Coordinates of N, CA and C and ligand atoms in Angstrom, one line a residue:
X1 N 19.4 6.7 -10.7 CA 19.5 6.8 -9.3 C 20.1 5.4 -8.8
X2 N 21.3 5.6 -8.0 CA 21.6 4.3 -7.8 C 20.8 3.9 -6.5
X3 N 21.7 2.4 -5.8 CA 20.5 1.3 -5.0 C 20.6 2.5 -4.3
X4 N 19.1 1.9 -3.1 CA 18.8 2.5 -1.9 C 18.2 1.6 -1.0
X5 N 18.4 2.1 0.3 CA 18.0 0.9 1.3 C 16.6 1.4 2.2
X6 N 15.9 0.3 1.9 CA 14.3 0.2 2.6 C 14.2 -0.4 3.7
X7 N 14.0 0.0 4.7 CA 13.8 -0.6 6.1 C 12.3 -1.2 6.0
X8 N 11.9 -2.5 6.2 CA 10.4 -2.8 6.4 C 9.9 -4.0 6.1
X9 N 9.1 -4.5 6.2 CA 8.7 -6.1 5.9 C 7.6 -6.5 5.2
X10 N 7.8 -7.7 4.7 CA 6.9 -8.1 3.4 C 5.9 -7.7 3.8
X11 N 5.2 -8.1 4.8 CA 4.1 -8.3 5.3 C 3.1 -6.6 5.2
X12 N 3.8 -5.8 5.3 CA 3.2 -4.2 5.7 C 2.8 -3.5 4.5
X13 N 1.8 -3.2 4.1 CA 1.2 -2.2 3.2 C 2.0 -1.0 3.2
X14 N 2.3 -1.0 3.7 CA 3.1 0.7 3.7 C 4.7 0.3 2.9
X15 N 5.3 -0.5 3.3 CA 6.5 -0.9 3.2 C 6.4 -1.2 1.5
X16 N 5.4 -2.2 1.1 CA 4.8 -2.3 -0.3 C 4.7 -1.2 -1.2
X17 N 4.1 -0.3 -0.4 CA 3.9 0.8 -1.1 C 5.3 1.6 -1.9
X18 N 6.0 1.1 -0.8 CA 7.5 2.2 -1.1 C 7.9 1.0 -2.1
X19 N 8.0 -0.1 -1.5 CA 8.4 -0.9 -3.1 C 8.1 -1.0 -4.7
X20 N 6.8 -1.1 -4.7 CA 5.8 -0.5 -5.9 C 6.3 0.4 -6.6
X21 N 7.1 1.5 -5.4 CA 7.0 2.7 -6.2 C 8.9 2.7 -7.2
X22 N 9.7 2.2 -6.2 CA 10.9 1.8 -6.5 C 11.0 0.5 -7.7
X23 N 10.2 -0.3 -7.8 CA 10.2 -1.1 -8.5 C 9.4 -0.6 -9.7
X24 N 8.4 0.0 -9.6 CA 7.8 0.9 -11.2 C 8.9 2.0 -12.0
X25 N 9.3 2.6 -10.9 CA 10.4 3.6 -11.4 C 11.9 3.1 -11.9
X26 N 12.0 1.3 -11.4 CA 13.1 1.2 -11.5 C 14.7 1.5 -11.2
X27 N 14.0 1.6 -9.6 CA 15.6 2.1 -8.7 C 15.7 0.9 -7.9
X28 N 16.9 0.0 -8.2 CA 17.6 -0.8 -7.1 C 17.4 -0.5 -5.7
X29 N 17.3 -1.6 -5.0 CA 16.9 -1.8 -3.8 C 17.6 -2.2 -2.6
X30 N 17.7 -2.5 -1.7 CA 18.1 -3.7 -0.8 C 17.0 -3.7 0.7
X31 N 16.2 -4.5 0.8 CA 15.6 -4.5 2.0 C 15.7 -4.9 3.1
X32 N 16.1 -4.3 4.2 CA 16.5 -4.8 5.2 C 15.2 -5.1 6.2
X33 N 15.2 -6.6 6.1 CA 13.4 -7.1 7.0 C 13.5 -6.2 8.1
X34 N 12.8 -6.0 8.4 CA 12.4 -5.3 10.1 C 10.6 -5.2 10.2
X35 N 10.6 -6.2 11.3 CA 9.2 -6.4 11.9 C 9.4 -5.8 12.8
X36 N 8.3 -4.9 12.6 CA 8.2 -3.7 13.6 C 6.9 -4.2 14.6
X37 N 6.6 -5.5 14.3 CA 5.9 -6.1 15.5 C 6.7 -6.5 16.9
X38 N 8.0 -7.1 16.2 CA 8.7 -7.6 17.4 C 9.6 -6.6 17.6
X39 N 9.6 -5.2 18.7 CA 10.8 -4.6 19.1 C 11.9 -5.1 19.2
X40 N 12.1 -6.5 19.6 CA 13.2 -6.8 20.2 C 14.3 -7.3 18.8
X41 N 13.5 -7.5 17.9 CA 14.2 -7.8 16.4 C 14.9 -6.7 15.1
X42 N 14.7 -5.7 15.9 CA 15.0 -4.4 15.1 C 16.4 -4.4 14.7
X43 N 16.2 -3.7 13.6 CA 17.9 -3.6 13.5 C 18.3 -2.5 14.4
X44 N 19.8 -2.7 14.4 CA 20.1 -1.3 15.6 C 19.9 -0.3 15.4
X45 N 19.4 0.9 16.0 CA 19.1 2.6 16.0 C 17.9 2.3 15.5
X46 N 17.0 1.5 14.8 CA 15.8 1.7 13.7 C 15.0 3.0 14.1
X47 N 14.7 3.1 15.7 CA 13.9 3.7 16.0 C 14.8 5.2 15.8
X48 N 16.1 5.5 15.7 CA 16.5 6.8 15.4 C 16.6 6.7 14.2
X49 N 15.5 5.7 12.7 CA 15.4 6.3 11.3 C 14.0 6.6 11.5
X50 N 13.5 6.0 12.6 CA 11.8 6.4 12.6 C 11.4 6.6 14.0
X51 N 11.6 7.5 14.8 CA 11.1 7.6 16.1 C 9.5 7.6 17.0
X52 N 8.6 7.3 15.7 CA 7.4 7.2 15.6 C 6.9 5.7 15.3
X53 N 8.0 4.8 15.6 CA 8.2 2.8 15.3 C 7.4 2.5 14.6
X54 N 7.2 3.1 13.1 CA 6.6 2.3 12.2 C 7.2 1.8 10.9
X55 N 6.8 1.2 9.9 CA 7.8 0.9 8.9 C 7.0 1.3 7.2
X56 N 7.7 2.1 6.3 CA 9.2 2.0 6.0 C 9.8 2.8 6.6
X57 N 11.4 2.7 6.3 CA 12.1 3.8 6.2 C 13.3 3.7 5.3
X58 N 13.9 4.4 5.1 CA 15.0 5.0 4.2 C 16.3 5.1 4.1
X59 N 17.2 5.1 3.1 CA 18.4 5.6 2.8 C 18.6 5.8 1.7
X60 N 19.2 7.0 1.2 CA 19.5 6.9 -0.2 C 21.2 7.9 -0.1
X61 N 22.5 7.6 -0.2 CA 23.7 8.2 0.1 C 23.8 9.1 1.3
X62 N 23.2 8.0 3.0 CA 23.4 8.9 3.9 C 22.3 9.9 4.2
X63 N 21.2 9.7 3.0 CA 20.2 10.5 3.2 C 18.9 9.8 3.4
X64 N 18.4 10.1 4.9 CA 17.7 9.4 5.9 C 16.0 10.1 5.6
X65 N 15.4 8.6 5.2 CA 13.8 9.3 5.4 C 12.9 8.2 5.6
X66 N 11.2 9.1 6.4 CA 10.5 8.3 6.7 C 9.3 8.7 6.3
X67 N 7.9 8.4 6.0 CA 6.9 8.4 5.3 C 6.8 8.3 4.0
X68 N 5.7 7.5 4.1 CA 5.8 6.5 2.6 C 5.8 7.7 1.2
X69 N 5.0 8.5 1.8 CA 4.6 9.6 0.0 C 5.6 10.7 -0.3
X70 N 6.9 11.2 1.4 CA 8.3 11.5 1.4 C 8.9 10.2 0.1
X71 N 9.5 9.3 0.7 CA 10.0 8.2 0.0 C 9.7 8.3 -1.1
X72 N 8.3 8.1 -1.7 CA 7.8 8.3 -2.8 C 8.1 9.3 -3.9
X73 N 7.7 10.5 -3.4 CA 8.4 11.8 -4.2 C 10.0 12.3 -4.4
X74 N 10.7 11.2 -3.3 CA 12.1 11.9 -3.1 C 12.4 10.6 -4.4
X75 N 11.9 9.7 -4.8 CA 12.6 8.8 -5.3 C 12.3 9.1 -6.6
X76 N 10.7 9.4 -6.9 CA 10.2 10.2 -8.2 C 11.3 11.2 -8.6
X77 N 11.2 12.1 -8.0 CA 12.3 13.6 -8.3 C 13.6 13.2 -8.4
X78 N 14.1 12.1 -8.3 CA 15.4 11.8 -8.5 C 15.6 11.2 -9.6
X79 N 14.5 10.2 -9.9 CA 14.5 9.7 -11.4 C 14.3 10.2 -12.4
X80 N 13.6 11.6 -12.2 CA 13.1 12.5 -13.6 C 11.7 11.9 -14.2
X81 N 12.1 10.9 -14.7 CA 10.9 10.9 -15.4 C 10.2 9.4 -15.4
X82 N 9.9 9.1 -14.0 CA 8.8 8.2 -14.0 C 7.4 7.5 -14.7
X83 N 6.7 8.6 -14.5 CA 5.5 8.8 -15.6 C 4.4 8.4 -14.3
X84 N 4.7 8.3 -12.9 CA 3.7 8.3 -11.5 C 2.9 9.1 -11.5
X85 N 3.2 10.2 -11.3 CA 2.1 11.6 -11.5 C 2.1 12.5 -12.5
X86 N 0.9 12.5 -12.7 CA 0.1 13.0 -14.1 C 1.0 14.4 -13.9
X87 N 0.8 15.0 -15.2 CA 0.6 16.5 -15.3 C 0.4 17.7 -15.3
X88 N -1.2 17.1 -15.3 CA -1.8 18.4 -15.1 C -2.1 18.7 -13.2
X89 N -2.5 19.8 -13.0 CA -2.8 20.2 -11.2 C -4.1 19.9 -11.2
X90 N -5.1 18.9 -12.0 CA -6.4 18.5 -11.5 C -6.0 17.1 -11.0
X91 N -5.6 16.6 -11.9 CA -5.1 14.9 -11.8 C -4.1 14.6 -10.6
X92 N -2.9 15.6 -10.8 CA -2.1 15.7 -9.2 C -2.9 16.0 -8.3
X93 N -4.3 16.6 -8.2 CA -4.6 16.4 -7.0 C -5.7 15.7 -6.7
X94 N -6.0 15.0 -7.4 CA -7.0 14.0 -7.6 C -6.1 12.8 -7.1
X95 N -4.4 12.7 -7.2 CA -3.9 11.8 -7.3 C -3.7 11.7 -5.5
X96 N -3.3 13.2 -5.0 CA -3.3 13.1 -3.7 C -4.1 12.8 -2.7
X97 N -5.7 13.3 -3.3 CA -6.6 13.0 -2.6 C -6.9 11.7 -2.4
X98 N -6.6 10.7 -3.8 CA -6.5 9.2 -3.6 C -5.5 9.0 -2.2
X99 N -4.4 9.2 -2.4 CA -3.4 8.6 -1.9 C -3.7 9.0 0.0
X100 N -4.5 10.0 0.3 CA -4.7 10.4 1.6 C -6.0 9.6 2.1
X101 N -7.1 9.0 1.0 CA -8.2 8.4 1.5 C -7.6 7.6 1.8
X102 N -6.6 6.7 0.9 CA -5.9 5.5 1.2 C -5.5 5.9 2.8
X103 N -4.5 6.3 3.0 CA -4.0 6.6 4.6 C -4.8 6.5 5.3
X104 N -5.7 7.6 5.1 CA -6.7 8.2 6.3 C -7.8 7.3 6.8
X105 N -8.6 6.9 5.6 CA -9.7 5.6 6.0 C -9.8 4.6 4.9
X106 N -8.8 4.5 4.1 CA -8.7 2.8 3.3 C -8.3 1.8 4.5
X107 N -6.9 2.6 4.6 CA -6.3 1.2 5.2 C -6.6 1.4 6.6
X108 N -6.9 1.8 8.0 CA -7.4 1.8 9.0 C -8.7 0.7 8.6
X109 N -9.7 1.1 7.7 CA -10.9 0.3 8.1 C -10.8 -0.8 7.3
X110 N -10.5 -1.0 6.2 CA -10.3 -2.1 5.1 C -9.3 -3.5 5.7
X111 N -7.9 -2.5 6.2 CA -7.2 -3.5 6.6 C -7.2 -3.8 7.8
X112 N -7.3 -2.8 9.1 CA -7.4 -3.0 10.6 C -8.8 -3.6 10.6
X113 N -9.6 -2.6 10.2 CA -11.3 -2.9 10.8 C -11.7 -4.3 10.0
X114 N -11.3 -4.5 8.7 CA -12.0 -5.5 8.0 C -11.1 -6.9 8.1
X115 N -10.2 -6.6 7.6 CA -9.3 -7.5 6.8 C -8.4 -8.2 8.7
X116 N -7.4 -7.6 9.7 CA -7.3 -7.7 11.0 C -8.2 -8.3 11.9
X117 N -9.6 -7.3 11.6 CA -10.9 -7.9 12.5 C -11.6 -9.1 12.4
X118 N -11.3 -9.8 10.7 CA -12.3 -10.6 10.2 C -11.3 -12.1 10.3
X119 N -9.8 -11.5 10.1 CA -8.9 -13.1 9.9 C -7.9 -12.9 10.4
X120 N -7.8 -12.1 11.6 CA -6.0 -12.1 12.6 C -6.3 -11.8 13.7
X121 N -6.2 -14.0 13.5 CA -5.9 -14.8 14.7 C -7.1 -14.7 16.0
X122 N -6.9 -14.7 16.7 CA -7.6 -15.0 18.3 C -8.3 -14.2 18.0
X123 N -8.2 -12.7 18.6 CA -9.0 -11.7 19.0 C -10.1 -11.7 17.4
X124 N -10.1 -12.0 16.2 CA -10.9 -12.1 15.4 C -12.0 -12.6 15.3
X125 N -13.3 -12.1 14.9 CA -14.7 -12.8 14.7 C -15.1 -12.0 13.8
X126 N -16.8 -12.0 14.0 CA -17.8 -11.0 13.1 C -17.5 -9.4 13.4
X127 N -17.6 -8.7 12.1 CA -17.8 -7.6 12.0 C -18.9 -6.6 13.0
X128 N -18.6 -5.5 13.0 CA -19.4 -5.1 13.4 C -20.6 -4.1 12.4
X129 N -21.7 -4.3 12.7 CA -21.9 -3.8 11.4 C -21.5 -2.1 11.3
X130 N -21.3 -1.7 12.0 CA -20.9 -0.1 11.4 C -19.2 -0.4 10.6
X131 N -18.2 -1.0 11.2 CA -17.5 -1.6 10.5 C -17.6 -1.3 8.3
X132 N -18.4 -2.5 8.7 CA -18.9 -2.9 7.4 C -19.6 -1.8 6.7
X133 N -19.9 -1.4 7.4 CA -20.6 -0.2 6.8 C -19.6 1.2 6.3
X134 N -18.6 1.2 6.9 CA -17.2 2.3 6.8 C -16.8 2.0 5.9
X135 N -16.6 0.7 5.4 CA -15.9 -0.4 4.6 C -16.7 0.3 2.8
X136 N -17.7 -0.2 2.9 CA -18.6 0.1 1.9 C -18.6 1.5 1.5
X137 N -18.8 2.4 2.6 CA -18.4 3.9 2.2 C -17.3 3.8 1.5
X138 N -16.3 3.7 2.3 CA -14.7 4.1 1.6 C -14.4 3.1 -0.2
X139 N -15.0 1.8 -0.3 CA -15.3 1.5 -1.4 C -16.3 2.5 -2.6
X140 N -17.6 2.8 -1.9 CA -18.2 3.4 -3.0 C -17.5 5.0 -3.6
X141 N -16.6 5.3 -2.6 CA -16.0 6.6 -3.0 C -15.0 6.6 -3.8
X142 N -14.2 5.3 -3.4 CA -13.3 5.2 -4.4 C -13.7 4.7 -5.5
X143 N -14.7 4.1 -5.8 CA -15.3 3.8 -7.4 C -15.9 5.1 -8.0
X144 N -16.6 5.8 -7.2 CA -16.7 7.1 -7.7 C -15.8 8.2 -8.4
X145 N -14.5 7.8 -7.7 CA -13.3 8.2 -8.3 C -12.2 7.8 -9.6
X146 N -12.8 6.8 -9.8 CA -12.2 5.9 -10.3 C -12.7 6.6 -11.6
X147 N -11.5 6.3 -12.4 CA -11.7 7.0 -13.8 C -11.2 6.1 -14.9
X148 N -10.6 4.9 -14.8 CA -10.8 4.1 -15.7 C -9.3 4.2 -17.0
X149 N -8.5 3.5 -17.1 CA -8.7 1.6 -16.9 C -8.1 1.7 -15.7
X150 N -6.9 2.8 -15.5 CA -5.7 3.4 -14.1 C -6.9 4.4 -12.9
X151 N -6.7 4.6 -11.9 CA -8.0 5.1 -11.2 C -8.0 6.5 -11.7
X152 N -7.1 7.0 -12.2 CA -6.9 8.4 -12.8 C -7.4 8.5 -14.0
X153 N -7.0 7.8 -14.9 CA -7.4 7.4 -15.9 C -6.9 6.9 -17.0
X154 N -6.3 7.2 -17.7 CA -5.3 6.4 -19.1 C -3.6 5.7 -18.2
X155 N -3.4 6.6 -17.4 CA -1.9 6.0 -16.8 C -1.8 6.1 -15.3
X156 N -0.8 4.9 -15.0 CA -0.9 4.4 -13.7 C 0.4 5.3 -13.1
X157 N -0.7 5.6 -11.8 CA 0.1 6.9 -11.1 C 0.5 6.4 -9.4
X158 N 0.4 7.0 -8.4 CA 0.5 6.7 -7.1 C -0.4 6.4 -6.5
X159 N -1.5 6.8 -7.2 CA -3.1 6.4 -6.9 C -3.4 5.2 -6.5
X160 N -2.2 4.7 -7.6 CA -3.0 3.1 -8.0 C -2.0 2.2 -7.1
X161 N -0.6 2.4 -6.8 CA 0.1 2.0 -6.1 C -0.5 2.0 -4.5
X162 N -0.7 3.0 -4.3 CA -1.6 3.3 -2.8 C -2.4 2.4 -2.4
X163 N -3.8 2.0 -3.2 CA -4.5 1.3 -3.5 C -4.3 -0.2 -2.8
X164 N -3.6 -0.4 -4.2 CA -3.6 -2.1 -4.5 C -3.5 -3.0 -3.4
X165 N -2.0 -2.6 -2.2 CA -1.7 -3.3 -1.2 C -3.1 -3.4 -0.1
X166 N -3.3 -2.3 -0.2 CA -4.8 -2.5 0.7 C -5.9 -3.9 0.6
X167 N -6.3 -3.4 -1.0 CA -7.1 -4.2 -1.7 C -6.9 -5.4 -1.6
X168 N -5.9 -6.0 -2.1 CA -5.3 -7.0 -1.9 C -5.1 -7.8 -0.6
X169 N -5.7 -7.0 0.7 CA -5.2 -7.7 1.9 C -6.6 -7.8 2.3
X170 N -7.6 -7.0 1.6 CA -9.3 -7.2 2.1 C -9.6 -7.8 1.6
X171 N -9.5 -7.9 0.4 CA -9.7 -9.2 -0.3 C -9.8 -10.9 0.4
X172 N -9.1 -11.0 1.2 CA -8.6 -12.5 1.8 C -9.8 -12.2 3.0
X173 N -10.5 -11.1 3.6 CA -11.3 -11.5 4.6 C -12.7 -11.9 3.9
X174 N -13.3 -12.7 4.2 CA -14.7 -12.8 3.5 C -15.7 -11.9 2.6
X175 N -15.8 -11.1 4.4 CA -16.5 -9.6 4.1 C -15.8 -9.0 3.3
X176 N -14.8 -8.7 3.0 CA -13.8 -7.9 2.1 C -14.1 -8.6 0.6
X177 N -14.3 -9.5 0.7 CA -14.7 -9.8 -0.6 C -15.1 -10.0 -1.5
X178 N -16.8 -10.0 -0.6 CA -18.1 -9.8 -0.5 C -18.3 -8.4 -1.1
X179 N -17.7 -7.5 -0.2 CA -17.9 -6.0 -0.5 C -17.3 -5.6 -1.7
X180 N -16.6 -6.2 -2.3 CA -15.7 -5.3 -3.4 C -16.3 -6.0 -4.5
X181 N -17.1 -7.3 -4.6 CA -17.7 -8.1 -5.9 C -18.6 -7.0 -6.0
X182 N -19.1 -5.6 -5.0 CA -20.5 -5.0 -4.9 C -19.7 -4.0 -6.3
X183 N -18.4 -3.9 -6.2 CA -17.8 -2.7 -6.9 C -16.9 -3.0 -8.0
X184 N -17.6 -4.0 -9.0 CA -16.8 -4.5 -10.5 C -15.8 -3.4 -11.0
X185 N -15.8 -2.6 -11.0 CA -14.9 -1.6 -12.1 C -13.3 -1.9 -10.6
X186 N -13.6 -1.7 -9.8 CA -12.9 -1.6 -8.6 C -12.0 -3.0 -9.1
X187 N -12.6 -4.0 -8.7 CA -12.5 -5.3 -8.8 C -11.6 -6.2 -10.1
X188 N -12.2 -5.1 -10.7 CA -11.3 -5.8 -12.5 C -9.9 -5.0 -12.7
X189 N -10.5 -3.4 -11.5 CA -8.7 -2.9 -11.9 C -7.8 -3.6 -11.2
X190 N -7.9 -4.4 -9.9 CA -7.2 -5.1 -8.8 C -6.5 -5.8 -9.5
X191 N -7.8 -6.7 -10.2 CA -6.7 -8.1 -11.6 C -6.1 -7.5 -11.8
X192 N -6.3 -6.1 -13.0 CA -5.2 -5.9 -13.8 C -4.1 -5.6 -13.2
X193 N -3.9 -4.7 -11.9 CA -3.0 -4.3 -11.3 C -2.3 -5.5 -10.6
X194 N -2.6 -6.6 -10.0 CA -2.0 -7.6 -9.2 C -1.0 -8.0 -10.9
X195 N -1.5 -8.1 -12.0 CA -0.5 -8.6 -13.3 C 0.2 -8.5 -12.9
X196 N 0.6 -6.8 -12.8 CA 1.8 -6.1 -13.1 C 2.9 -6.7 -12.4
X197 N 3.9 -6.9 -13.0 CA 5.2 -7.0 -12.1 C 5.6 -6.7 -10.8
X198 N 5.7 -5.3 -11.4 CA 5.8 -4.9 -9.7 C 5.1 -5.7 -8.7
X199 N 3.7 -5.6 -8.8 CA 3.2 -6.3 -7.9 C 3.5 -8.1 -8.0
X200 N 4.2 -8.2 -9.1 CA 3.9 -9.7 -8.9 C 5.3 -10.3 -7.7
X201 N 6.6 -9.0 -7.8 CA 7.8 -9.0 -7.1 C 7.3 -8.8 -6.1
X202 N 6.2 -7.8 -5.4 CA 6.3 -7.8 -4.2 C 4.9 -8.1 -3.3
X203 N 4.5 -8.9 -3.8 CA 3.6 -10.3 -3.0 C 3.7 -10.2 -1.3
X204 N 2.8 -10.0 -0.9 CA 2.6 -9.6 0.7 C 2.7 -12.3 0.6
X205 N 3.5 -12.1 1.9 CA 3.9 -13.5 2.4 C 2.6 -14.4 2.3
X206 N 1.7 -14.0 2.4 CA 0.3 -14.4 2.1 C -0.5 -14.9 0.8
X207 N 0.6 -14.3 -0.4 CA -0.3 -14.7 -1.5 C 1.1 -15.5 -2.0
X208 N 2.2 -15.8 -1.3 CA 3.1 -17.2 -2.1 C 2.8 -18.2 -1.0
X209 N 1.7 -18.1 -0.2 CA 1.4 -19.2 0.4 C 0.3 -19.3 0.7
X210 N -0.8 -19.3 -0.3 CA -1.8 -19.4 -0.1 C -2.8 -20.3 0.9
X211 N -3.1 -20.3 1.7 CA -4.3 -21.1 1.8 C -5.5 -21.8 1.6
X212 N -6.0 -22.9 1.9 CA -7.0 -23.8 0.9 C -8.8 -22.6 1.1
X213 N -8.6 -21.7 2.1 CA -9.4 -20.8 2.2 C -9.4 -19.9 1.0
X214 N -8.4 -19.2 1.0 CA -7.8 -17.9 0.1 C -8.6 -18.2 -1.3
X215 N -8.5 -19.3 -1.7 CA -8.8 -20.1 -3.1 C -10.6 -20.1 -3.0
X216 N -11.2 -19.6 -2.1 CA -12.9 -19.5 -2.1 C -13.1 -18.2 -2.7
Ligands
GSH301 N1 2.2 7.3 7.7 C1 3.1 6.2 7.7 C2 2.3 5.0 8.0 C3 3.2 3.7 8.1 C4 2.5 2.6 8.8 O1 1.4 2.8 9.4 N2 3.2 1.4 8.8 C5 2.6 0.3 9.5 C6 2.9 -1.0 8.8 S1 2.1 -1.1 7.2 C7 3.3 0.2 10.9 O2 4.5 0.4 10.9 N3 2.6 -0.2 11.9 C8 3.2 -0.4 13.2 C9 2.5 0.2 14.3 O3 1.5 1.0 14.0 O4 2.8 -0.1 15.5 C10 3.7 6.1 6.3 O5 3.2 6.7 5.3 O6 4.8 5.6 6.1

C-alpha cells in the first residue's frame, strides 16, 4: 500500500490509534498536524473530511475517510496480511468488543473523567468519587478480558492498539495510577506494549517531555 495522509495531532488518542495501526502494518504516512482544539488553525475544508470536527481523518489515492476502526480496517484490507485480527469469529469479536469498550467507556472516563479531570489545567481537581468508581469498573472488565501476554492472547491485535493510548494517558493522573497498580496483568502488558516501536514512534508530546511529576 503506498503513503497515505492522516489528518490529526500528537496529542489525541484517536489519531494514535490510526497511527499504531499504520505503523504495525507498515504503511507510509504523512501527518498533517491539525488541532482540532483551535478551529481557527485547521487546515482548509478539514471540516468537509470530517463534518463531525473531530480528529483523525484520511486519504488514501483521493479516497477520503473518517473513524478510527473505518481507517483501521480499510488499511488492514489493503495490506493483506497484517496479522491485527485474529481468525477465528470468537477472537474477532472479542477483538471488537474490546475495541468498542475502548470508545464507549475507556476513553470518555479514563481519559476525560480521570486523566482531563485529575491534570488539565484550571478547571482540574479531585475526583469524584463515582468517577473513580467508573474508572475501576471499566479496568476490572478489561482485566477480566484480558487473555494474556496480547489482551486476546498469543498475538497483538486492535485490541491492544485501542487500549494502550488510553492507558498511557491515565497513567500520568495520580488516581489513574493508583487504579491500574490495583490491576498487574493490565499493568505489565502496558510495559510490554509502550516497548514496541510503534508505540515508541508515536509518543503522545507528554511522554518526550516529561515532567519531574510524571517520574512519581
Ligand atoms: N469516533 C471517533 C472519535 C474521534 C475522537 O473523539 N477524537 C477526539 C480526539 S482523540 C476529538 O477529535 N475530539 C475533539 C472534540 O470532541 O471536540 C473515531 O473513532 O475516530
Amino acid at each position: 500500500m503506498d503513503q497515505v495522509t492522516l489528518y490529526g495531532a500528537t496529542y489525541s488518542v484517536f489519531t494514535r490509534i490510526a497511527r499504531l495501526v499504520l505503523e504495525e502494518a507498515r504503511v507510509g504516512y504523512r501527518l498533517v498536524e491539525t488541532d482540532i482544539f483551535d478551529r481557527d488553525s485547521l487546515p482548509p475544508g478539514y471540516l468537509d473530511r470530517h463534518p463531525f470536527g473531530k480528529i483523525p481523518a484520511f486519504e488514501h489515492q483521493g479516497f477520503r475517510l473518517f473513524e478510527t476502526d473505518a481507517i483501521a480496517r480499510y488499511v488492514i484490507e489493503n495490506v493483506g496480511d497484517s496479522g491485527l485480527v485474529p481468525e477465528t469469529v470468537p477472537a474477532r469479536a472479542r477483538m471488537t468488543q474490546i475495541q468498542r469498550i475502548v470508545d464507549n467507556y475507556a476513553y470518555p472516563v479514563l481519559v476525560w473523567g480521570v486523566y482531563v479531570g485529575e491534570t488539565g489545567g484550571e478547571e482540574a481537581g479531585p475526583l469524584a468519587a463515582e468517577t473513580v468508581e467508573q474508572a475501576h469498573k471499566v479496568l476490572a472488565v478489561l482485566e477480566t478480558l484480558w487473555a494474556g501476554p496480547y489482551l486476546l492472547g498469543a498475538a497483538l491485535s486492535l485490541a491492544d492498539l485501542w487500549l494502550a493510548p488510553v492507558l498511557v494517558l491515565f497513567r500520568y493522573a495520580p488516581t489513574g495510577r493508583a487504579l491500574l497498580s490495583e490491576f498487574p496483568e493490565l499493568e505489565s502488558w502496558l510495559q510490554r506494549l509502550q516497548a514496541r516501536p510503534s508505540m515508541q514512534a508515536t509518543r503522545f508530546p507528554r511522554e518526550l517531555a516529561p515532567s519531574a511529576q510524571d517520574a512519581l
